[in-house]
Short mmCIF file of C-alpha atoms and ligand atoms in Angstrom, two decimals:
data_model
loop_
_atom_site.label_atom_id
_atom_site.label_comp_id
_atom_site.label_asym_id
_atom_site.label_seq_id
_atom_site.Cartn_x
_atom_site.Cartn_y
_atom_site.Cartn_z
CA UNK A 97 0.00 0.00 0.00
CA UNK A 98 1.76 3.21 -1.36
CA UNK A 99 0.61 6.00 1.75
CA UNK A 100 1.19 9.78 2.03
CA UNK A 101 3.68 10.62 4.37
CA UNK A 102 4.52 14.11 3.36
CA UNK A 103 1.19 15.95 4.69
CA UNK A 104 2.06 19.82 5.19
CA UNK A 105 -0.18 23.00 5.72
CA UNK A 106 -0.71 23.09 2.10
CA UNK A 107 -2.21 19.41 1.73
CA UNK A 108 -5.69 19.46 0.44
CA UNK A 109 -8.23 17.59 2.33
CA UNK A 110 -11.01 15.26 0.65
CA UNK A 111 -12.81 12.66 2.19
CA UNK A 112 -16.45 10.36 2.10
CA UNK A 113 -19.33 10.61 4.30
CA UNK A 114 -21.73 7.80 5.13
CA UNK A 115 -22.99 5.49 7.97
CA UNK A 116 -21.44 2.79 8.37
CA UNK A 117 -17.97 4.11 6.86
CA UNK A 118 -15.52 1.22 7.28
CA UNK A 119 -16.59 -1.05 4.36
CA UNK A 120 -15.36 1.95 1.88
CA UNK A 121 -12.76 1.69 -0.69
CA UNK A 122 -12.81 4.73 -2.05
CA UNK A 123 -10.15 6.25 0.22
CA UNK A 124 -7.90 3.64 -1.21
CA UNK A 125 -8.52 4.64 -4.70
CA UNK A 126 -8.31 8.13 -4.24
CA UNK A 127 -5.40 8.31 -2.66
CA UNK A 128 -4.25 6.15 -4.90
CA UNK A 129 -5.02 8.11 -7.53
CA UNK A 130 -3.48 11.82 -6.00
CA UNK A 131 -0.57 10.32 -5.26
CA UNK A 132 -0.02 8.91 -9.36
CA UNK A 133 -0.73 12.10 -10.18
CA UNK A 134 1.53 13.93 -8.00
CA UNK A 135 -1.25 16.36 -6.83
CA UNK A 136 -0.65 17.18 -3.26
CA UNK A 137 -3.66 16.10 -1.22
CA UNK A 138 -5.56 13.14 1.07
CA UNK A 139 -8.68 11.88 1.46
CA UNK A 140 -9.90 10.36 4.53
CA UNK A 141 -13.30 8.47 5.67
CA UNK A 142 -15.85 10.51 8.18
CA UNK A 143 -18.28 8.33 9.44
CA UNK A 144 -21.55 10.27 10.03
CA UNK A 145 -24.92 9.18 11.42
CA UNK A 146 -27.85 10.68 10.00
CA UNK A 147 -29.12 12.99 12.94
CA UNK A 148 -25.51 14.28 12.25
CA UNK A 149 -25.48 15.05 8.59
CA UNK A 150 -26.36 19.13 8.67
CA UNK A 151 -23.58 19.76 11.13
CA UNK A 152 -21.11 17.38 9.48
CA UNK A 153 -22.03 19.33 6.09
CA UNK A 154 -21.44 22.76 7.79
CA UNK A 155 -18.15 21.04 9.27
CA UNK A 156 -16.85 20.61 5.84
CA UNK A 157 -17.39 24.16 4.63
CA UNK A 158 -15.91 25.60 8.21
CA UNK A 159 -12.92 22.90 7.35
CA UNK A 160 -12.15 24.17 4.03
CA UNK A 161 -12.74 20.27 2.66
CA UNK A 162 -12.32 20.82 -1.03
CA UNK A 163 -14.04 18.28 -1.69
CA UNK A 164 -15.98 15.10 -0.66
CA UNK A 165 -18.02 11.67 -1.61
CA UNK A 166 -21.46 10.75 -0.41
CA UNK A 167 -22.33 7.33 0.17
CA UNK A 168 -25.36 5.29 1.83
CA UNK A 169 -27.54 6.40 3.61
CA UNK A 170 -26.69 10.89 2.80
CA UNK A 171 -27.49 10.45 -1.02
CA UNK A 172 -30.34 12.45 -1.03
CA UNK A 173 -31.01 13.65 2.57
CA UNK A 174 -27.61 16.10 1.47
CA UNK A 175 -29.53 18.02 -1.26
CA UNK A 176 -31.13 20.38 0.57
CA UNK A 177 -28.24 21.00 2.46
CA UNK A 178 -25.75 22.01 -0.51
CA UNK A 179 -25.74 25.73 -1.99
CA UNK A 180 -26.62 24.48 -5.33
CA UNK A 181 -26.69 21.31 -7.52
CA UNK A 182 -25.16 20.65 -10.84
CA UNK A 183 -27.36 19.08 -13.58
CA UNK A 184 -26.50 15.48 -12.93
CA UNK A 185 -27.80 15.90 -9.43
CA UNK A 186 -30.71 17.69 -9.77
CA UNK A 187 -31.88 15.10 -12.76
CA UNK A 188 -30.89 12.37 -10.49
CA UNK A 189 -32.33 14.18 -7.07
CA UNK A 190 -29.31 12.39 -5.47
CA UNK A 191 -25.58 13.43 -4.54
CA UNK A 192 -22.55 11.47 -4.34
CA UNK A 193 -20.11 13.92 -5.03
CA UNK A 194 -19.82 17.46 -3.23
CA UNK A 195 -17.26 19.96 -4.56
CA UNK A 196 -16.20 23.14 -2.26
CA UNK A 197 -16.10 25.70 -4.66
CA UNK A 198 -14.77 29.34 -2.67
CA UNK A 199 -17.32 28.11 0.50
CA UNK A 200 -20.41 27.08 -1.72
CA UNK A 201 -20.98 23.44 -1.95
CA UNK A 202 -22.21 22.04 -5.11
CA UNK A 203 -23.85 18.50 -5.33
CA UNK A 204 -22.91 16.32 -8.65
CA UNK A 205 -23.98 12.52 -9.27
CA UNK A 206 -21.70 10.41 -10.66
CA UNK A 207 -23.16 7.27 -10.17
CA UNK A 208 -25.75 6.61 -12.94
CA UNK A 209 -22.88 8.08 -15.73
CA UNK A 210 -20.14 5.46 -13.46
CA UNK A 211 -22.64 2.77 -14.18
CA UNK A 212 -23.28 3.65 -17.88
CA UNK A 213 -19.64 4.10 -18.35
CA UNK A 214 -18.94 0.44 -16.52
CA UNK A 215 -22.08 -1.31 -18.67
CA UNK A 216 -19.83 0.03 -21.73
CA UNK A 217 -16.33 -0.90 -20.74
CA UNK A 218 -16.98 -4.22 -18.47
CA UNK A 219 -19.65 -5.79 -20.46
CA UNK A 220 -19.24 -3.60 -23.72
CA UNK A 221 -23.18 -2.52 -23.82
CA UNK A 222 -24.57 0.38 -24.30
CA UNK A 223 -28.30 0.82 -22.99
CA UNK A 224 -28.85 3.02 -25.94
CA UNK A 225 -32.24 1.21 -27.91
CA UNK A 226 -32.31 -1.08 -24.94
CA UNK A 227 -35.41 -2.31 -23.03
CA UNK A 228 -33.67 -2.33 -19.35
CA UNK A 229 -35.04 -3.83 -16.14
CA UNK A 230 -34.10 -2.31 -12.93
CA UNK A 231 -34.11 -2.88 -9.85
CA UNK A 232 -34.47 -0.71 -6.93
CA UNK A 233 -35.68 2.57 -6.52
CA UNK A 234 -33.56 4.01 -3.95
CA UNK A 235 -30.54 6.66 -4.82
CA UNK A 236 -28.37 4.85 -6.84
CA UNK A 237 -31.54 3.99 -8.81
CA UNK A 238 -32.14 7.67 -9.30
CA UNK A 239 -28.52 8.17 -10.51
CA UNK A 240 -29.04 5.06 -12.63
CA UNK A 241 -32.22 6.11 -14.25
CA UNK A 242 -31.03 9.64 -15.35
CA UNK A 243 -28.21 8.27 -17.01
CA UNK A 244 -29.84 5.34 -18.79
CA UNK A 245 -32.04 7.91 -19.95
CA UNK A 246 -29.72 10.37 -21.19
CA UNK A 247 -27.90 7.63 -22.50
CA UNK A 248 -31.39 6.66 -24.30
CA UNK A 249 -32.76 3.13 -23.06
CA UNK A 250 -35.55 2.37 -24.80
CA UNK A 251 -37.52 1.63 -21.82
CA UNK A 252 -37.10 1.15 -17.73
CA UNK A 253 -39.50 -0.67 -16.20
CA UNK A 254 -38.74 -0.20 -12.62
CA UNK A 255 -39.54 -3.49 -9.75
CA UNK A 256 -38.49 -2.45 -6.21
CA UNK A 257 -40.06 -4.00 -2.38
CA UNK A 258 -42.07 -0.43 -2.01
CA UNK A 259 -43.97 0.21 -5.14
CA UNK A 260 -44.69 3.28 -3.99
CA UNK A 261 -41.29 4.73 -4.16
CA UNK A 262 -40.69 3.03 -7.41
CA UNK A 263 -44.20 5.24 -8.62
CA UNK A 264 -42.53 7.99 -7.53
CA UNK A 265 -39.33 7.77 -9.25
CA UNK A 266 -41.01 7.09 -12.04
CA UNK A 267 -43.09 10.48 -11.93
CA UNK A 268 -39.93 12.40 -10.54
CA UNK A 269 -37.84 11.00 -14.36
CA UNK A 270 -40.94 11.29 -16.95
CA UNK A 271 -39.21 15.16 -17.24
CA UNK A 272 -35.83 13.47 -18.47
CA UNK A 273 -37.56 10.36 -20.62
CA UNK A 274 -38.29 12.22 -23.74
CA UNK A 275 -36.68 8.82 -25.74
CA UNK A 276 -37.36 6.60 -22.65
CA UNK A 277 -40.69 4.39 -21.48
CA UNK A 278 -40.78 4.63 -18.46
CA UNK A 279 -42.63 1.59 -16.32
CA UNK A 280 -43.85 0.38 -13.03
CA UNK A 281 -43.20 -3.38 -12.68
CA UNK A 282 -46.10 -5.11 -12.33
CA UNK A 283 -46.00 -8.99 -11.00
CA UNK A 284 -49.30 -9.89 -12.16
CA UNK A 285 -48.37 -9.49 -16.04
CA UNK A 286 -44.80 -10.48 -15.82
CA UNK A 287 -45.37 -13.70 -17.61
CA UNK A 288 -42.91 -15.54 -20.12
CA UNK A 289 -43.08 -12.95 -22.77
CA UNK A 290 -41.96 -10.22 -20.04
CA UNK A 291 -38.99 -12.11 -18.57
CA UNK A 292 -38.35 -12.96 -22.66
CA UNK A 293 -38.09 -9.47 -23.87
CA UNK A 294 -35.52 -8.08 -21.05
CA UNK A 295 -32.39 -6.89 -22.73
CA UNK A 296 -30.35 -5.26 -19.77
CA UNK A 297 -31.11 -6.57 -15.72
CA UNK A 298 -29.54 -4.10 -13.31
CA UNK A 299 -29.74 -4.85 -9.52
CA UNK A 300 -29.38 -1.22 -7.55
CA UNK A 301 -30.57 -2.80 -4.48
CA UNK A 302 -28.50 -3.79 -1.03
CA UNK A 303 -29.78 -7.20 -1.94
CA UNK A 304 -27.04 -9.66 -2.30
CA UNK A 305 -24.44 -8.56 0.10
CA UNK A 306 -25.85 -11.51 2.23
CA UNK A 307 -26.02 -13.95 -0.34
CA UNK A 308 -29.66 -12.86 -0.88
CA UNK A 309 -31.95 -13.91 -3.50
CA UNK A 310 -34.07 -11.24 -5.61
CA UNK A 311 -37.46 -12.52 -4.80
CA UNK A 312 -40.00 -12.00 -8.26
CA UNK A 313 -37.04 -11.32 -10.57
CA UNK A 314 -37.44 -14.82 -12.55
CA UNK A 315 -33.99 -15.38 -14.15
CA UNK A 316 -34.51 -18.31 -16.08
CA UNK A 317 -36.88 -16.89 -17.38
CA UNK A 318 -34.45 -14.37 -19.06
CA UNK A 319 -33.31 -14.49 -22.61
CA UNK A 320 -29.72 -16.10 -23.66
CA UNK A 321 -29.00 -12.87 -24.75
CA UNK A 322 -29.49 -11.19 -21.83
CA UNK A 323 -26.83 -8.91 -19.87
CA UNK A 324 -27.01 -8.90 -16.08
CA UNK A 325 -25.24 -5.68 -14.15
CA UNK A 326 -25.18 -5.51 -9.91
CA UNK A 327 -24.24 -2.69 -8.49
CA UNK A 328 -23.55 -4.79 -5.82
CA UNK A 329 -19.68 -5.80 -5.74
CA UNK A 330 -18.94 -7.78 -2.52
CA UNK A 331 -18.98 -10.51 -2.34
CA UNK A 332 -17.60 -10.18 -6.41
CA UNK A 333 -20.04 -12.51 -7.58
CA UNK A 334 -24.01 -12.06 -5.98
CA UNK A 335 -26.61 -15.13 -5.96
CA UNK A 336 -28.31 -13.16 -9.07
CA UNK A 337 -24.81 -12.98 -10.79
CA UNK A 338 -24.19 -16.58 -9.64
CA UNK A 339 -27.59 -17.90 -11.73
CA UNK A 340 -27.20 -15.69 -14.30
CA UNK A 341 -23.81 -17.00 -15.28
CA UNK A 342 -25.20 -20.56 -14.62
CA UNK A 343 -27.36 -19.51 -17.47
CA UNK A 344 -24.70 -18.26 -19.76
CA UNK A 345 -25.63 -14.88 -19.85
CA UNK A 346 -23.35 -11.64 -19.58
CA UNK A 347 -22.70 -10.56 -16.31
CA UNK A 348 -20.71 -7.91 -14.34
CA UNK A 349 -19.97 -6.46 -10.37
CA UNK A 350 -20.57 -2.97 -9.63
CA UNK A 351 -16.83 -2.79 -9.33
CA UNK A 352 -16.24 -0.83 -11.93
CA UNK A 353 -18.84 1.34 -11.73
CA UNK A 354 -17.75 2.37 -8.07
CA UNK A 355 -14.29 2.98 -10.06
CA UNK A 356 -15.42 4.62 -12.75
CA UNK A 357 -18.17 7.25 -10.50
CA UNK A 358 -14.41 7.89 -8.44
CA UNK A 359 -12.81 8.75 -11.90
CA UNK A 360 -15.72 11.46 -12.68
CA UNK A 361 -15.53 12.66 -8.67
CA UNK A 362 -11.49 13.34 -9.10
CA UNK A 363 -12.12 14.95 -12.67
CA UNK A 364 -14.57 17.31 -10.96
CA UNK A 365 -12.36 18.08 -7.81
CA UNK A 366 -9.12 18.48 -9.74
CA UNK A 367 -10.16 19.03 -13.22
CA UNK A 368 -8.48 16.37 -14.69
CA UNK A 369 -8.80 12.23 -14.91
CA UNK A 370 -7.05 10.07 -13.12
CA UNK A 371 -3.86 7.12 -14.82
CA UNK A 372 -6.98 5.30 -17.05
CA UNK A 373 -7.49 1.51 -15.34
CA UNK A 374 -5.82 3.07 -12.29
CA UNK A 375 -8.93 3.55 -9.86
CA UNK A 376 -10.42 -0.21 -11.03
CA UNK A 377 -6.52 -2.42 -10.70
CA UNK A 378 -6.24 -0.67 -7.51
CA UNK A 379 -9.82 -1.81 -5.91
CA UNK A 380 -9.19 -5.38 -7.75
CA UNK A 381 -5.77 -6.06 -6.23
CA UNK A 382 -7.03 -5.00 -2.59
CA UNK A 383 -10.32 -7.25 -3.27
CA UNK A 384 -8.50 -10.01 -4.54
CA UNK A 385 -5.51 -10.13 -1.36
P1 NAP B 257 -30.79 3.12 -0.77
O1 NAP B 257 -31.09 4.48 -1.26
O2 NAP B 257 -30.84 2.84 0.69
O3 NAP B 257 -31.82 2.11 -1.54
C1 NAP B 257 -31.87 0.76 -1.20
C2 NAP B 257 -32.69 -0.03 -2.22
O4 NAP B 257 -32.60 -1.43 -1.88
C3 NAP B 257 -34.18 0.31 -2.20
O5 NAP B 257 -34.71 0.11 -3.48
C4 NAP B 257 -34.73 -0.73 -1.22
O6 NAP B 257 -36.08 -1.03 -1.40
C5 NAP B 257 -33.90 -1.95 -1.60
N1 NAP B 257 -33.80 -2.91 -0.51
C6 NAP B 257 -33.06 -2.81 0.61
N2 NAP B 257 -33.22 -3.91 1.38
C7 NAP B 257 -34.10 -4.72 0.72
C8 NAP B 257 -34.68 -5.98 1.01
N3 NAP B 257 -34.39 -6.65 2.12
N4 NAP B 257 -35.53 -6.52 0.11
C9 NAP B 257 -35.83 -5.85 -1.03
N5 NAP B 257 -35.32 -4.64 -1.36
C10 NAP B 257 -34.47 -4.08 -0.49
O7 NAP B 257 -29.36 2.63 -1.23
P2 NAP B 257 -28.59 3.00 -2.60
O8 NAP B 257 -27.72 4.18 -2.39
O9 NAP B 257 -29.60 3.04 -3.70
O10 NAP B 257 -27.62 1.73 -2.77
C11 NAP B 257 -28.16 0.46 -3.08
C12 NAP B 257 -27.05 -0.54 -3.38
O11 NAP B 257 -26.29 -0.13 -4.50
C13 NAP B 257 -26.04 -0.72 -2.23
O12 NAP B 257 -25.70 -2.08 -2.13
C14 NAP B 257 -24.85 0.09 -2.68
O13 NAP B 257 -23.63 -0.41 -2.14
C15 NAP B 257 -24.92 -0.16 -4.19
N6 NAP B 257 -24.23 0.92 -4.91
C16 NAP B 257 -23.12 0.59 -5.61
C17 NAP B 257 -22.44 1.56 -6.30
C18 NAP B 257 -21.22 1.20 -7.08
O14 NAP B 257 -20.44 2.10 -7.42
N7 NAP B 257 -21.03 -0.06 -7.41
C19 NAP B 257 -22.88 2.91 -6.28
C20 NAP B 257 -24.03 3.21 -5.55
C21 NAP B 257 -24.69 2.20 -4.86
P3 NAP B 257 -37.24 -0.20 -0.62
O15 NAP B 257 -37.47 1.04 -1.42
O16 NAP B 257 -38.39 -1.12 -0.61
O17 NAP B 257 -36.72 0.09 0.76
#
């Protein structure tokens, strides 16, 4: 592990927020990734509960943080407390990246252009034209569905535990689906011609860090030419990716989508891209030890 040991008053400080904090890996990465690139700064994990999130936000503009990552559960309980958002975030609703910007803190979302970006580059698909099944409606969903509409997928139909908050992400997008049909899954119709005509199966749900089954999501059912994307990346292959690959289809970890949304974060801190492949060998190496 390659660590900075020459930290002086003119280090810049960037760091993640969430709750629980310990599981992240984006500190290695990041660092990581300053170091390569011989910018002078560290970034360093805050673990923050949820009744704590306004101070903790105020903490990082009295701090002078330049800059800092979001993660579960602050995605979208942090927009209202940022000075403005940039496009990505206000499409998406959700923040995962927070750049300090002369004291005003601006909210971006990287994750749904990470994921689009990984679906290219790990599994070489582009949603573009594509009928896309998704599930989850929580943040990452919301990043995801911007971007796989901007990206123009043909169609989202959305399956998630609460309909109700998969209704309303549905009505929050129909703004940004000018190309895209936008759908609430519905179990009573999903019958052999449904399962048959899913191109693209995302899973943006928690569901699978536990070895958990999808419950509903029928993937036998699924075309042999089906690809099958979870955002989900430990353990590196899920009980859906498991079956899926039993069935020969496509598959891929969110591992390089949680690269590839770092990549986009450091671009908008520093205004440049990290070593290409740098961000993803790094996390792969430490997952693999
Ligand atoms: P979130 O906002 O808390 O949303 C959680 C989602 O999971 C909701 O749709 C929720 O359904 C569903 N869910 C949770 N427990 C469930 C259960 N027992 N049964 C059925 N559904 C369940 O979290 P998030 O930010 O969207 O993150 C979701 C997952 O994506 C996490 O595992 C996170 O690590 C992963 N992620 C990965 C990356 C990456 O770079 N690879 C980036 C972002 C997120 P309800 O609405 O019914 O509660």
């Amino acid at each position: 592990m390659t660590v900075k040991t020459d930290i002086t008053g003119k280090t810049v400080l960037y760091g993640i927020i969430g709750w629980p904090i310990k599981h992240s890996l984006s500190p290695l990465m990041q660092n990581k990734a300053f170091i390569k690139a011989g910018i002078d700064a560290v970034y360093v994990p805050f673990a923050v509960q949820p009744v704590d999130l306004p101070t903790a936000v105020n903490g990082m503009r009295s701090l002078s943080v330049a800059g800092f990552n979001v993660t579960i559960p602050h995605k979208t309980a942090i927009v209202p407390l940022l000075d403005t958002l940039d496009e990505s975030a206000r499409l998406a609703g959700a923040v995962n990246v927070v750049k300090n910007h002369n004291g005003k803190l601006i909210g971006f979302n990287t994750d749904g252009d990470g994921l689009v970006r990984s679906l290219e580059h790990d599994l070489g698909c582009h949603p573009g034209g594509r009928r896309v099944l998704l599930i989850g409606a929580g943040g990452a969903a919301r990043g995801a569905v911007a971007a796989l509409c901007k990206a123009g997928a043909a169609e989202i139909c959305i399956m998630n535990r609460t309909t109700e908050k998969a209704l309303e992400l549905i009505n929050a997008s129909i703004a940004i689906a000018a190309k895209t049909r936008l759908i609430l899954f519905d179990a009573d119709q999903a019958d052999n011609l449904f399962w048959s005509r899913q191109e693209l199966v995302i899973n943006s749900t928690s569901l699978g860090m536990n070895n958990e089954e999808i419950s509903g999501l029928q993937v036998e059912a699924l075309p042999a030419t089906a690809t099958v994307y979870d955002m989900v990346y430990a353990p590196p292959k899920t009980v859906l990716l498991e079956m899926a690959e039993k069935q020969g289809l496509k598959i891929a970890n969110g591992l390089g989508m949680l690269a590839a949304q770092g990549e986009l974060a450091f671009q908008i801190w520093t205004g440049v891209l990290p070593e290409a492949g740098l961000m993803l060998k790094t996390l792969t190496k430490y997952i693999d030890v």
